[in-house]
Coordinates of C-alpha atoms in Angstrom, one line a residue:
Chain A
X50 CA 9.8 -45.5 9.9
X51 CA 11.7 -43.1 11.8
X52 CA 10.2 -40.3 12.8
X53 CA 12.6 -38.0 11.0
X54 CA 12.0 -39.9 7.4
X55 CA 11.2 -36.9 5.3
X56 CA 11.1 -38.8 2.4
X57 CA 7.9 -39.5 0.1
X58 CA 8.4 -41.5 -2.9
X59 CA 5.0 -39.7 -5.0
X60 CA 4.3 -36.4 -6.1
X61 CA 0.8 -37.0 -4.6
X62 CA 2.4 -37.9 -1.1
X63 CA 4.8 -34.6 -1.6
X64 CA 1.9 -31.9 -2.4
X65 CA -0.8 -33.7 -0.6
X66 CA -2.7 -31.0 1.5
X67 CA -3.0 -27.9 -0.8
X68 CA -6.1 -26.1 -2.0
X69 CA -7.6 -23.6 -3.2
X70 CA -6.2 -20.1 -2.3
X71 CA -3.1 -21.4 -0.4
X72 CA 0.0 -19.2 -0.8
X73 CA 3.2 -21.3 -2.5
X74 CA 6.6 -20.1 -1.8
X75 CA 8.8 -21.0 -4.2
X76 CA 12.9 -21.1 -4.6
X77 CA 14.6 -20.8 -8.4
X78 CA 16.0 -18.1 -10.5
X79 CA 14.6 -18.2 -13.7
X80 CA 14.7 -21.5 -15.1
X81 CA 17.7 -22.2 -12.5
X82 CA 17.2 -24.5 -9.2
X83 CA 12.9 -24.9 -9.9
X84 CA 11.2 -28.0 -8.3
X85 CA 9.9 -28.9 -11.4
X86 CA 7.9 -31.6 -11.1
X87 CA 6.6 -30.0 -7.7
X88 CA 5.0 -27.4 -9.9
X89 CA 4.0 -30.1 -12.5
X90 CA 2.2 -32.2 -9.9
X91 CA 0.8 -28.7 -8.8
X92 CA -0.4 -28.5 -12.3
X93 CA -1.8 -32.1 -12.5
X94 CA -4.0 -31.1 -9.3
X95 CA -5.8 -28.5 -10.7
X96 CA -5.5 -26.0 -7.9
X97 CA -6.7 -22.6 -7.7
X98 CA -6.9 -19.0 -6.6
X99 CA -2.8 -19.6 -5.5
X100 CA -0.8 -16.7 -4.6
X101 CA 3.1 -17.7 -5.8
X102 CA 5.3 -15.8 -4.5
X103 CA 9.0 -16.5 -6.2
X104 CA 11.7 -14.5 -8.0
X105 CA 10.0 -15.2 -11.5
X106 CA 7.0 -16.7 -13.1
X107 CA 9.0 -19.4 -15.4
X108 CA 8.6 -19.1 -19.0
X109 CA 5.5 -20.0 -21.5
X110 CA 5.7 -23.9 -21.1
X111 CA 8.2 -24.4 -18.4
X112 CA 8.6 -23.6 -14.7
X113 CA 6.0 -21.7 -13.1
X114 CA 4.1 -20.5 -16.2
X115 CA 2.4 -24.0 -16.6
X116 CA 0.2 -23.0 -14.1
X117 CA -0.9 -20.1 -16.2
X118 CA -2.2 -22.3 -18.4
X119 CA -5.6 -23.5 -16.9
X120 CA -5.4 -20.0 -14.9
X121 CA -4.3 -21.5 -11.2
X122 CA -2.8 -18.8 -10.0
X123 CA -4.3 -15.2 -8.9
X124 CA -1.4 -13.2 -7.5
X125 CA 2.1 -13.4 -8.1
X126 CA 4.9 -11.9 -6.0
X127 CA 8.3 -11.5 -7.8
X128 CA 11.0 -9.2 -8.7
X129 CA 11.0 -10.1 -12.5
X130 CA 8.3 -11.2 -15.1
X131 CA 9.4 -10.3 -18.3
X132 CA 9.7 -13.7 -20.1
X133 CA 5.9 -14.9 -20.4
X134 CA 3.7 -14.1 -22.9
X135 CA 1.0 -15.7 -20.8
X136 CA 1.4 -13.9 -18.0
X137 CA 1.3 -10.7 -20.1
X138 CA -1.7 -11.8 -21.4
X139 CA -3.1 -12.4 -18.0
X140 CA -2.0 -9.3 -16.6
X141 CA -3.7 -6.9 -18.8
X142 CA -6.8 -9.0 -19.1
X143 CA -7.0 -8.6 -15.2
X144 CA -7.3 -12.5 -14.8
X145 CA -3.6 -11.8 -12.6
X146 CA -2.8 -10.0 -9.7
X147 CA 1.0 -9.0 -9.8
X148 CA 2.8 -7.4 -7.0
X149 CA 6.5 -6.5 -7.9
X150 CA 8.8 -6.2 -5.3
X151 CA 12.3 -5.7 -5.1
X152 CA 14.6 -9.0 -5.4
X153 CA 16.4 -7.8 -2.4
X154 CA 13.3 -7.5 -0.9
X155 CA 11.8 -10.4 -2.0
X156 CA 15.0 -12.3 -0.4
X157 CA 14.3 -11.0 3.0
X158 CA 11.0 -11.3 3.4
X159 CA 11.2 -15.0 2.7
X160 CA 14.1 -15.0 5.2
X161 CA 12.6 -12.7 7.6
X162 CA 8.8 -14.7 7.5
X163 CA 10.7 -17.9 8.2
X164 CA 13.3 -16.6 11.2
X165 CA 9.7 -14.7 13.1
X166 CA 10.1 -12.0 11.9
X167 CA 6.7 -9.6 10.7
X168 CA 8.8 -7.0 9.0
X169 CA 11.8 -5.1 8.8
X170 CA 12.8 -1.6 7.6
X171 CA 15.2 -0.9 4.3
X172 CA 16.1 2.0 1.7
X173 CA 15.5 -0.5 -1.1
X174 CA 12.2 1.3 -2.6
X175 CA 11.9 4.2 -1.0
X176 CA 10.8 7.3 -3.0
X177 CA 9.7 4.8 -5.9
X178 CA 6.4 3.4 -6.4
X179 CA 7.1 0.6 -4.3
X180 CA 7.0 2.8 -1.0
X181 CA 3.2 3.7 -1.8
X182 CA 1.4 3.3 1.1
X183 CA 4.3 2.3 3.2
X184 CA 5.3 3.5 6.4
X185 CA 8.8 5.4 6.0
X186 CA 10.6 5.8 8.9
X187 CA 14.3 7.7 9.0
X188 CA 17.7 6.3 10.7
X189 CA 20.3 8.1 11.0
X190 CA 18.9 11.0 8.7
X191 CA 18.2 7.9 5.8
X192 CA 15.0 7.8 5.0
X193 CA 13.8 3.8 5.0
X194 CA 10.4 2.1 4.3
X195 CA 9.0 -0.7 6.5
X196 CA 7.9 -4.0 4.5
X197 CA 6.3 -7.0 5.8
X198 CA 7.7 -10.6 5.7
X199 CA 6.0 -13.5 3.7
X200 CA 5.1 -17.1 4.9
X201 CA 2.9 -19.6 3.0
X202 CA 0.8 -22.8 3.8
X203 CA 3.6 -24.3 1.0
X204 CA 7.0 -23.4 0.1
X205 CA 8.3 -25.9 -2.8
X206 CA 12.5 -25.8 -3.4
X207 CA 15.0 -27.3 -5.5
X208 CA 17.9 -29.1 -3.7
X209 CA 21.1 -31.2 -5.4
X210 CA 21.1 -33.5 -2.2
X211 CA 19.0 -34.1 0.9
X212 CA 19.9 -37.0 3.4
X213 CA 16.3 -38.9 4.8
X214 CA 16.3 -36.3 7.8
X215 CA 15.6 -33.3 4.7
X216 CA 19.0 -31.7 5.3
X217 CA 19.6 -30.0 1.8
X218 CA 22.9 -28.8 -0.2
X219 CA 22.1 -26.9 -3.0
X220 CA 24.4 -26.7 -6.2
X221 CA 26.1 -23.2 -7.6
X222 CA 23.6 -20.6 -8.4
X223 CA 20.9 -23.1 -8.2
X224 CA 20.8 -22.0 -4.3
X225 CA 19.2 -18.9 -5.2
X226 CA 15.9 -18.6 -3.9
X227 CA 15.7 -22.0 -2.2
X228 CA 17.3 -21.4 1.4
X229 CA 15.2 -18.6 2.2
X230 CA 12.1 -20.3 0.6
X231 CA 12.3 -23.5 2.7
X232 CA 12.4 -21.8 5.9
X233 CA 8.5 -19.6 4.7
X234 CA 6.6 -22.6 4.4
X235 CA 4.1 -24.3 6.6
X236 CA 5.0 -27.4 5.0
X237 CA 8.1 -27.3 2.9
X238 CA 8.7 -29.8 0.3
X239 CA 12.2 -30.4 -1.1
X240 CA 12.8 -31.8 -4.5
X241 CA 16.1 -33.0 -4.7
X242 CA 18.5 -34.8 -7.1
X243 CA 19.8 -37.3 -4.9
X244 CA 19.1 -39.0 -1.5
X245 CA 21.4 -40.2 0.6
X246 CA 21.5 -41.3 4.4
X247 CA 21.8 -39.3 7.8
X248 CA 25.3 -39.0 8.1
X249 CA 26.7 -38.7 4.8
X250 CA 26.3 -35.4 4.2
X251 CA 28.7 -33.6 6.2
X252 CA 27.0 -31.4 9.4
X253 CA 29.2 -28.4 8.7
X254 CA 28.5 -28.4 5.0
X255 CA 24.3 -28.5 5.2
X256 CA 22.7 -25.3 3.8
X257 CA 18.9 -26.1 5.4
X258 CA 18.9 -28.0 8.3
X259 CA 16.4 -30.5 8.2
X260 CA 13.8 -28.7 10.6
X261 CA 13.3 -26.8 7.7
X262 CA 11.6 -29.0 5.8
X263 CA 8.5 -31.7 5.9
X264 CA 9.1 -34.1 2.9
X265 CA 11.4 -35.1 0.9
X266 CA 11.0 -36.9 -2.9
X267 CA 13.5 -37.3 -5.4
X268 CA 12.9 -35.9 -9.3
X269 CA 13.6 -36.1 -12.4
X270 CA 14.9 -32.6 -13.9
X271 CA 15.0 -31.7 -17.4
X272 CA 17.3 -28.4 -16.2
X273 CA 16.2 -26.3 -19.1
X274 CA 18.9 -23.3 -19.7
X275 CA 16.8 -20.0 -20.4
X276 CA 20.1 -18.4 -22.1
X277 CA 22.9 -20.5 -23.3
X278 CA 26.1 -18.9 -23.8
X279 CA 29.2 -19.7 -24.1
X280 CA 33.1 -19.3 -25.6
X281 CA 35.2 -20.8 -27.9
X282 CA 37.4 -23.8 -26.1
Chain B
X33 CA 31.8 11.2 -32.4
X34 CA 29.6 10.4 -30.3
X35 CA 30.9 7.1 -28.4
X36 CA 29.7 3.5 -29.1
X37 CA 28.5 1.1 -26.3
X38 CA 32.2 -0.7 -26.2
X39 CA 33.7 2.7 -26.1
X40 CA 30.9 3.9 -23.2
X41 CA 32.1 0.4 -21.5
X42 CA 35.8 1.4 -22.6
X43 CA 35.7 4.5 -20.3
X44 CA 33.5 3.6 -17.4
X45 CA 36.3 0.8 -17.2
X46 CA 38.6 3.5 -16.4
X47 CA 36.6 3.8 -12.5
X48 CA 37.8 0.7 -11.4
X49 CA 40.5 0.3 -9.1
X50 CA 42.3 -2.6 -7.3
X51 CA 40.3 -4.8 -5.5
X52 CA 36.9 -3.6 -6.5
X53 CA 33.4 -5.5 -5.8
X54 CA 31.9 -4.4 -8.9
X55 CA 28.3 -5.5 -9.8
X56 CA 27.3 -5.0 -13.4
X57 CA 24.3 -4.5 -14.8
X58 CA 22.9 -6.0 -18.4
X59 CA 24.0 -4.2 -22.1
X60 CA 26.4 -2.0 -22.2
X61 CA 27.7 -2.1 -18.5
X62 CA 28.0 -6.3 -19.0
X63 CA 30.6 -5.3 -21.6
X64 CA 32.8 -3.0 -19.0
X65 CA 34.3 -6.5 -18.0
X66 CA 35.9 -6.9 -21.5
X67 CA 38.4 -4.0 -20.6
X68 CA 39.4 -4.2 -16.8
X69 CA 42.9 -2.5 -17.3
X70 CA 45.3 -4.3 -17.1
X71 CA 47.5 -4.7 -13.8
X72 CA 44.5 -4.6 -11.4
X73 CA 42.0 -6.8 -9.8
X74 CA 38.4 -7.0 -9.7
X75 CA 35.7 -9.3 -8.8
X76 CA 32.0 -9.3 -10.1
X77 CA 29.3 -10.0 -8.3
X78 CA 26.1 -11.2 -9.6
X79 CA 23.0 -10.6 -7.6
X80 CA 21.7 -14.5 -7.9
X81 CA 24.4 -15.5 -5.4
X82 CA 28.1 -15.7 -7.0
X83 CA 30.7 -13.1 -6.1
X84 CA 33.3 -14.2 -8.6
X85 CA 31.9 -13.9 -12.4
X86 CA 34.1 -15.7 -14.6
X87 CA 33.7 -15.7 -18.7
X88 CA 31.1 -17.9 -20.0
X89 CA 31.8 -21.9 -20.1
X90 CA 32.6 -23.7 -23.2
X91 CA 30.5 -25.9 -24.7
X92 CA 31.8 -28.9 -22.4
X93 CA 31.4 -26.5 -19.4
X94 CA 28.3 -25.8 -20.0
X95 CA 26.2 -26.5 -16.7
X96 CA 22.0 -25.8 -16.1
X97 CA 23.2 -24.8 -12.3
X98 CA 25.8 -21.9 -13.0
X99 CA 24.0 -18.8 -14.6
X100 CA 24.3 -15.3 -14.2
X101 CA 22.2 -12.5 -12.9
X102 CA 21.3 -12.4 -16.7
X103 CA 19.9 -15.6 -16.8
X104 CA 23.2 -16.8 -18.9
X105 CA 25.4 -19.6 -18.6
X106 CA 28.4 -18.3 -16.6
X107 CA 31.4 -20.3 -14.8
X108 CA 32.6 -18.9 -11.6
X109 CA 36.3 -17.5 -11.7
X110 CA 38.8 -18.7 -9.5
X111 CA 38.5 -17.9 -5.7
X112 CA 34.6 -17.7 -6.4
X113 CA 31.9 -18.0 -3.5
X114 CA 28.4 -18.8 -3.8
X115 CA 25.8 -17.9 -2.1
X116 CA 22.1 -17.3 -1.7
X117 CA 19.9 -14.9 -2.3
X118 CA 19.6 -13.2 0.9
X119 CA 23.4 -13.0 1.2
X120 CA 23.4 -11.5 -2.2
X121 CA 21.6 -8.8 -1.2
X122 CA 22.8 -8.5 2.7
X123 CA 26.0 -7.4 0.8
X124 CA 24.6 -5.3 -1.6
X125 CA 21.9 -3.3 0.7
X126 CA 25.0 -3.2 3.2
X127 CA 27.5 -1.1 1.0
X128 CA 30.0 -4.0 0.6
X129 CA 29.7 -4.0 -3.1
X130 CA 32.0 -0.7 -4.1
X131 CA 30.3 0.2 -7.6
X132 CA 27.7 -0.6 -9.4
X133 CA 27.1 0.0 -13.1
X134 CA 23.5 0.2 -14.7
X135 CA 21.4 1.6 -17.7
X136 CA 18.9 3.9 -17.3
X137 CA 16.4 5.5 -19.1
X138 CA 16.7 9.2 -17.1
X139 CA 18.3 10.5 -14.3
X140 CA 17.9 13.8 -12.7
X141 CA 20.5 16.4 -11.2
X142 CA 19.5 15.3 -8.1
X143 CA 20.6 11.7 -8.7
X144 CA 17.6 10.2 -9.0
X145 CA 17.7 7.4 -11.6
X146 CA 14.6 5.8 -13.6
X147 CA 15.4 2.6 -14.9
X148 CA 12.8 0.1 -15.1
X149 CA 9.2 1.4 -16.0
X150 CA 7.5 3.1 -18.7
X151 CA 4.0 4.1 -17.8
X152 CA 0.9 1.9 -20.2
X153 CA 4.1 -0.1 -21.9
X154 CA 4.8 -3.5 -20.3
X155 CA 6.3 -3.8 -16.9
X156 CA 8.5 -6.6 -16.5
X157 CA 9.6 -5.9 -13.3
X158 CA 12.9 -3.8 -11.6
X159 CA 14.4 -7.6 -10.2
X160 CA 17.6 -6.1 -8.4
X161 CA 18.0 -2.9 -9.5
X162 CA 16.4 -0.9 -6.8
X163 CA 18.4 -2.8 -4.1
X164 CA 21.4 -2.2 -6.0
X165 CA 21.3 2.0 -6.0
X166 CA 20.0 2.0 -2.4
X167 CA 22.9 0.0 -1.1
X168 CA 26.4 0.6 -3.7
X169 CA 28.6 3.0 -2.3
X170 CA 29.3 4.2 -5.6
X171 CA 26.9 4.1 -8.8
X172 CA 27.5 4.8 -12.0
X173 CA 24.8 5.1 -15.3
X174 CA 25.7 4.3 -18.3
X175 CA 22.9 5.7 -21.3
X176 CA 22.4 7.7 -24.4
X177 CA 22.5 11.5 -23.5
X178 CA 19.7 12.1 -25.9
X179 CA 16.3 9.4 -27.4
X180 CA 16.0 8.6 -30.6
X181 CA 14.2 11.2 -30.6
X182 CA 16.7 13.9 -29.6
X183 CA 15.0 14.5 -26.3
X184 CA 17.5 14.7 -23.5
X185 CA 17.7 11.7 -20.9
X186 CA 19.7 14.0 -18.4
X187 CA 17.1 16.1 -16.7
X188 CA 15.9 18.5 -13.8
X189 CA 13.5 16.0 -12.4
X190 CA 12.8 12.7 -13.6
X191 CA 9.4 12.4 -15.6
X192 CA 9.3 8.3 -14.8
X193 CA 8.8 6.5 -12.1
X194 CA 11.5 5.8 -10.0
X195 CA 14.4 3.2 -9.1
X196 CA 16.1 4.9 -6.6
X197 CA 16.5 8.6 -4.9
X198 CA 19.7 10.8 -4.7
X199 CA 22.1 7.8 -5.4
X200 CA 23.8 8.2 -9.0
X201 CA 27.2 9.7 -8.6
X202 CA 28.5 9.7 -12.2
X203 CA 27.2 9.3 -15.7
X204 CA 28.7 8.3 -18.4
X205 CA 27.1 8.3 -22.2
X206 CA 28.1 8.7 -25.7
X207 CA 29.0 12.1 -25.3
X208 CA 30.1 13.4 -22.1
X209 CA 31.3 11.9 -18.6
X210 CA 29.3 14.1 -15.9
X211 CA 29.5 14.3 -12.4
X212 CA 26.2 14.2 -9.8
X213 CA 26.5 16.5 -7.1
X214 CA 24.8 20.1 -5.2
X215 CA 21.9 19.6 -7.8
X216 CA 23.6 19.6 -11.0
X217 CA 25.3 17.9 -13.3
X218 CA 28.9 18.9 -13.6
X219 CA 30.4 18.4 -17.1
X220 CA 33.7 16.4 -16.6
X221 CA 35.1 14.8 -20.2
X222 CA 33.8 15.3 -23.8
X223 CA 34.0 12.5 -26.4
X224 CA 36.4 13.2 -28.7
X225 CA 35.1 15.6 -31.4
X226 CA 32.1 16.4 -29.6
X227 CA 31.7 20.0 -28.6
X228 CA 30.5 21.5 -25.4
X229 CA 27.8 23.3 -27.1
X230 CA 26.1 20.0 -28.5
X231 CA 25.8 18.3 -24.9
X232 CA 24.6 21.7 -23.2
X233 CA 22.0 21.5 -25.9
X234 CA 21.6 18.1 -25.5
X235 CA 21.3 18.4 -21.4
X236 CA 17.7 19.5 -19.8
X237 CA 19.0 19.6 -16.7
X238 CA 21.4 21.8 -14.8
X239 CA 24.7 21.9 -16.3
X240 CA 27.5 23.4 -15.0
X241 CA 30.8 23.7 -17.3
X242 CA 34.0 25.1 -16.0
X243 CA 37.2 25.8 -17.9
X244 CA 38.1 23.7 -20.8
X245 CA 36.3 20.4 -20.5
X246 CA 39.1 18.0 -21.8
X247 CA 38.4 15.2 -24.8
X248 CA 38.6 11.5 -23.5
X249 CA 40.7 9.5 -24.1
X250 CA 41.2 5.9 -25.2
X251 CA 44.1 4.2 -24.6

């Protein structure tokens, strides 16, 4: 095997290593571009006290809310959370730790915790109650607060192709979250629709670069829609 | 009259201009899109990674992997790019998107907008929003000027917590256009049969009136 083969060919093989109280990373928008049967395997594990930090929590039965379920997560950080009764639930029951954070935010401190980066100042928050507690600093007469970036042991993303080496393309808006996300984990693990060879997927054309990203499995995805709509033909 | 939400969209279609990078938010400033006048160009971003919005698909366009900021199906409109999320926001927190339209549920006549939490009612979360009025170079709120209630939604000093400081330049609701600026709200347009006296009432905040204030119009 060559010592760039990402690929794993179990969910066991592609989530082996994580326990209890690790941090997960995780790419998607919604329903859109989720590593869904990372997060089922995730489920099938039983693995607690995980901090998730992602753009949403899924919905009830899908995405990241399965892991409400048996109650394996502690904290979330995301922008948005408004589509899970569970996690409602949860929340006010104090069983949930949630820490919203601007989506903006959210992007860059994925980007900035895999690039090295501890923290990095912006206006995004400031004079809200996100700032709380936050150093402010001003520029240029503009007030700005200081947030710190995110890594995780695990960062789990959705890709449309990977060649063996783990370079990823993603497909339309089901980029999202996933770029930034593969570059905060430890070990990142890439679930992607197809797999082809080094060398087929053009160089110039690669989203994550393979040093990005540990292993590599191929799933199946359901691809649920959260809100169909559409036009008359 | 006080205006409905496609005649609130109807007018705040009248700020764009030609070439425009205009990011809406969801309800009523979605349906701005639905009257771009005619003769110019815009493109919509959407803050999960596609600068480009185009109408929703058909049912054999539908595709799992194209949605909106909304969560809904979309298609991308010709001379679309796509992005991720970080990009999405490098050009919103870097002024490259020229307006941004968004509910509230107050602002302040010092610009300050509250748009995403009620106190002891569920939080869902402010997703883009507060990125979005720290970074457009222009943003405009689109709300009722009064509750249910009749309590007034334009105020001295916002009683919520906050999305954003100082950033709202203009509002538009169903009965007035108004101007943010030097700590006040400065009536600009009344809807049409709506007098002056019902939106000073109507106003908690600093209002400042000069001269006739003209009746919109709608085209």
């Amino acid at each position: 095997m060559s010592g760039f083969d990402k690929v794993v060919t179990s969910y066991a093989d592609a989530m082996a290593g994580l326990k209890d109280g690790d941090t997960i990373i995780a790419g998607g928008f919604g329903l859109c571009g989720i590593p869904e049967g990372l997060i089922a395997e995730i489920k099938r594990m039983g693995t607690t006290d995980l901090t998730v930090v992602s753009n949403n929590c899924g919905v009830d039965d899908f995405g990241l809310g399965v892991l409400l379920q048996d109650k394996q997560i502690k904290k979330v950080i995301a922008s948005y959370v408004g589509e899970n009764a569970l996690f409602e639930k949860q929340l006010l029951d104090g069983e949930l730790e949630v820490e919203l954070t601007p989506q903006g935010t959210l992007a860059e401190k994925m980007r900035a915790g895999g690039a090295g980066i501890p923290a990095f100042y912006t206006a995004t928050g400031y004079g809200t109650p996100v700032a709380e507690g936050k150093e402010v600093k001003e520029f240029d007469g503009r007030p700005y607060i200081l947030e710190e970036s995110v890594t995780g042991e695990f960062a789990i993303v959705k890709a449309w192709k990977a060649d063996r080496y783990g370079n990823l393309v993603f497909r339309h808006t089901a980029m999202n979250f996933n770029p930034m996300a593969a570059t905060a984990g430890k070990i990142t693990v890439a679930e992607v629709e197809e797999i082809v060879e080094p060398g087929e997927l053009e160089p110039s054309q690669i989203h994550t670069p393979g040093i990005y990203v540990n292993r590599v499995i191929k799933g199946n995805f359901e691809k649920r829609i959260e809100r169909v709509t559409t036009r008359k033909a | 009259m006080s205006l409905n939400r496609e005649q609130i969209a109807q007018r705040v279609a009248k700020e764009l201009a030609d070439g425009y990078y205009v990011n809406l938010g969801i309800g009523i400033p979605t349906l701005v899109a639905n009257y771009v006048p005619e003769g110019i160009e815009v493109m919509l971003q959407s803050e999960n990674g596609l600068l480009g919005m185009g109408p929703y698909p058909t049912e054999d366009e539908l595709d799992a992997d194209m949605i909106n900021a909304g969560k809904e199906t979309v298609t991308a409109a010709k001379g679309a790019a796509i992005f991720n999320s970080a990009d999405s926001f490098a050009m919103i927190r870097g002024g490259h998107v020229d307006l941004t339209v968004l509910g509230a549920f107050e602002v302040d006549q010092h610009g300050n907008i509250a748009s995403w939490m009620i106190p002891k009612k569920l939080i869902k979360g402010m997703g883009g929003a507060m990125d979005l009025v720290a970074g457009a170079k222009n943003i405009i709120v689109t709300m009722t000027h009064a509750s249910k209630h009749g309590d007034s939604k334009l105020l001295e000093e916002c009683s919520l917590p906050l999305t954003g400081v100082n950033c709202v330049k203009k509002i538009v609701t169903d009965l007035a256009v108004l101007e943010v600026k030097d700590g006040a709200f400065h009536l600009l347009e009344r809807a049409p049969g709506v007098s002056v006296d019902e939106i000073i009432s109507k106003t908690a905040g600093k209002l400042i009136v000069e001269g006739d204030v003209p009746e919109m119009s709608f085209d």
